[in-house]
């Protein structure tokens, strides 16, 4: 198990890495003829292991619901999460996953309940 601080640091680093890729892609768009953009991939310039890190986190937290992937990829690294995005059928309440801290707390709670 990793600490909440470590988890938050990893999530924030993944977000920063993604932001860097976006900035590099924007630079290419601004400075290279659009005809060449079909063959250009800014991600190839940055070396990262995002997929492996996400898989490790999901395995570590036994995240069968894929909340980590959802948070990062579908919710723009948590930027677009709202407090009413996730509904818990068992409790009849919405689950607030609007920050990495709340995501961590939810994942730990789910792990403890499954043990």
Short mmCIF file of C-alpha atoms in Angstrom, two decimals:
data_model
loop_
_atom_site.label_atom_id
_atom_site.label_comp_id
_atom_site.label_asym_id
_atom_site.label_seq_id
_atom_site.Cartn_x
_atom_site.Cartn_y
_atom_site.Cartn_z
CA UNK A 1 0.00 0.00 0.00
CA UNK A 2 1.24 3.47 -0.75
CA UNK A 3 0.52 6.52 1.34
CA UNK A 4 -1.99 9.15 0.37
CA UNK A 5 0.86 11.61 -0.17
CA UNK A 6 2.62 9.23 -2.57
CA UNK A 7 -0.62 8.56 -4.46
CA UNK A 8 -1.33 12.28 -4.85
CA UNK A 9 2.23 12.90 -5.99
CA UNK A 10 1.91 10.19 -8.67
CA UNK A 11 -1.45 11.52 -9.90
CA UNK A 12 -0.07 15.06 -10.08
CA UNK A 13 3.04 13.91 -11.94
CA UNK A 14 0.90 12.04 -14.46
CA UNK A 15 -1.18 15.20 -14.92
CA UNK A 16 1.94 17.33 -15.38
CA UNK A 17 3.37 14.84 -17.87
CA UNK A 18 0.15 14.96 -19.87
CA UNK A 19 0.17 18.77 -19.80
CA UNK A 20 3.74 18.75 -21.11
CA UNK A 21 2.74 16.46 -23.98
CA UNK A 22 -0.13 18.82 -24.83
CA UNK A 23 2.20 21.83 -24.85
CA UNK A 24 4.67 20.06 -27.11
CA UNK A 25 1.85 19.05 -29.45
CA UNK A 26 0.65 22.68 -29.55
CA UNK A 27 4.18 23.85 -30.39
CA UNK A 28 4.32 21.42 -33.29
CA UNK A 29 0.94 22.59 -34.54
CA UNK A 30 2.08 26.20 -34.45
CA UNK A 31 5.48 25.66 -36.03
CA UNK A 32 5.18 22.80 -38.49
CA UNK A 33 3.18 22.72 -41.69
CA UNK A 34 -0.10 20.86 -41.13
CA UNK A 35 0.81 18.35 -43.84
CA UNK A 36 3.60 17.08 -41.63
CA UNK A 37 1.40 16.83 -38.52
CA UNK A 38 -0.08 13.53 -39.72
CA UNK A 39 3.31 11.97 -39.13
CA UNK A 40 4.23 13.79 -35.91
CA UNK A 41 3.56 12.53 -32.42
CA UNK A 42 4.64 14.68 -29.48
CA UNK A 43 4.40 11.68 -27.17
CA UNK A 44 7.32 10.08 -28.97
CA UNK A 45 9.54 12.90 -27.75
CA UNK A 46 8.56 12.43 -24.10
CA UNK A 47 9.47 9.13 -22.52
CA UNK A 48 6.86 8.04 -20.05
CA UNK A 49 5.36 4.98 -18.53
CA UNK A 50 1.88 6.25 -17.82
CA UNK A 51 0.08 3.06 -18.82
CA UNK A 52 2.29 0.91 -16.61
CA UNK A 53 1.93 3.27 -13.66
CA UNK A 54 -1.86 3.31 -14.01
CA UNK A 55 -1.98 -0.50 -14.24
CA UNK A 56 0.18 -0.79 -11.14
CA UNK A 57 -2.05 1.61 -9.21
CA UNK A 58 -5.18 -0.23 -10.31
CA UNK A 59 -3.67 -3.55 -9.25
CA UNK A 60 -2.43 -2.13 -5.97
CA UNK A 61 -5.88 -0.84 -5.08
CA UNK A 62 -7.71 -3.79 -6.65
CA UNK A 63 -9.54 -1.17 -8.69
CA UNK A 64 -11.89 -3.40 -10.68
CA UNK A 65 -14.19 -0.46 -11.35
CA UNK A 66 -11.30 1.28 -13.12
CA UNK A 67 -11.89 4.50 -11.17
CA UNK A 68 -8.24 5.49 -11.55
CA UNK A 69 -8.34 5.20 -15.37
CA UNK A 70 -11.70 6.97 -15.44
CA UNK A 71 -10.36 9.79 -13.24
CA UNK A 72 -7.23 10.28 -15.34
CA UNK A 73 -8.35 9.67 -18.89
CA UNK A 74 -12.07 10.36 -19.03
CA UNK A 75 -12.07 13.16 -16.48
CA UNK A 76 -8.90 14.94 -17.68
CA UNK A 77 -6.78 14.02 -14.67
CA UNK A 78 -9.59 15.00 -12.33
CA UNK A 79 -10.15 18.43 -13.82
CA UNK A 80 -13.70 17.72 -15.01
CA UNK A 81 -14.93 15.54 -12.14
CA UNK A 82 -18.03 16.79 -10.40
CA UNK A 83 -19.40 15.57 -7.09
CA UNK A 84 -22.36 13.90 -8.78
CA UNK A 85 -20.47 11.81 -11.37
CA UNK A 86 -20.36 8.55 -9.40
CA UNK A 87 -23.44 7.07 -7.77
CA UNK A 88 -23.20 4.26 -5.23
CA UNK A 89 -26.21 1.97 -5.68
CA UNK A 90 -25.63 0.32 -2.30
CA UNK A 91 -25.81 3.54 -0.26
CA UNK A 92 -28.00 5.55 -2.62
CA UNK A 93 -25.53 8.43 -2.44
CA UNK A 94 -23.14 10.15 -4.80
CA UNK A 95 -19.44 9.58 -4.22
CA UNK A 96 -17.30 12.72 -4.34
CA UNK A 97 -14.12 11.89 -6.28
CA UNK A 98 -13.34 15.49 -7.21
CA UNK A 99 -9.74 15.45 -5.88
CA UNK A 100 -6.91 12.90 -5.82
CA UNK A 101 -7.26 12.85 -2.02
CA UNK A 102 -10.93 11.86 -2.23
CA UNK A 103 -10.17 9.28 -4.91
CA UNK A 104 -7.49 7.76 -2.66
CA UNK A 105 -9.83 7.68 0.35
CA UNK A 106 -12.54 5.98 -1.72
CA UNK A 107 -10.13 3.37 -3.12
CA UNK A 108 -8.80 2.54 0.37
CA UNK A 109 -12.36 2.28 1.74
CA UNK A 110 -13.37 -0.04 -1.10
CA UNK A 111 -10.29 -2.20 -0.52
CA UNK A 112 -10.99 -2.49 3.18
CA UNK A 113 -14.64 -3.40 2.59
CA UNK A 114 -13.67 -6.18 0.18
CA UNK A 115 -11.28 -7.82 2.65
#
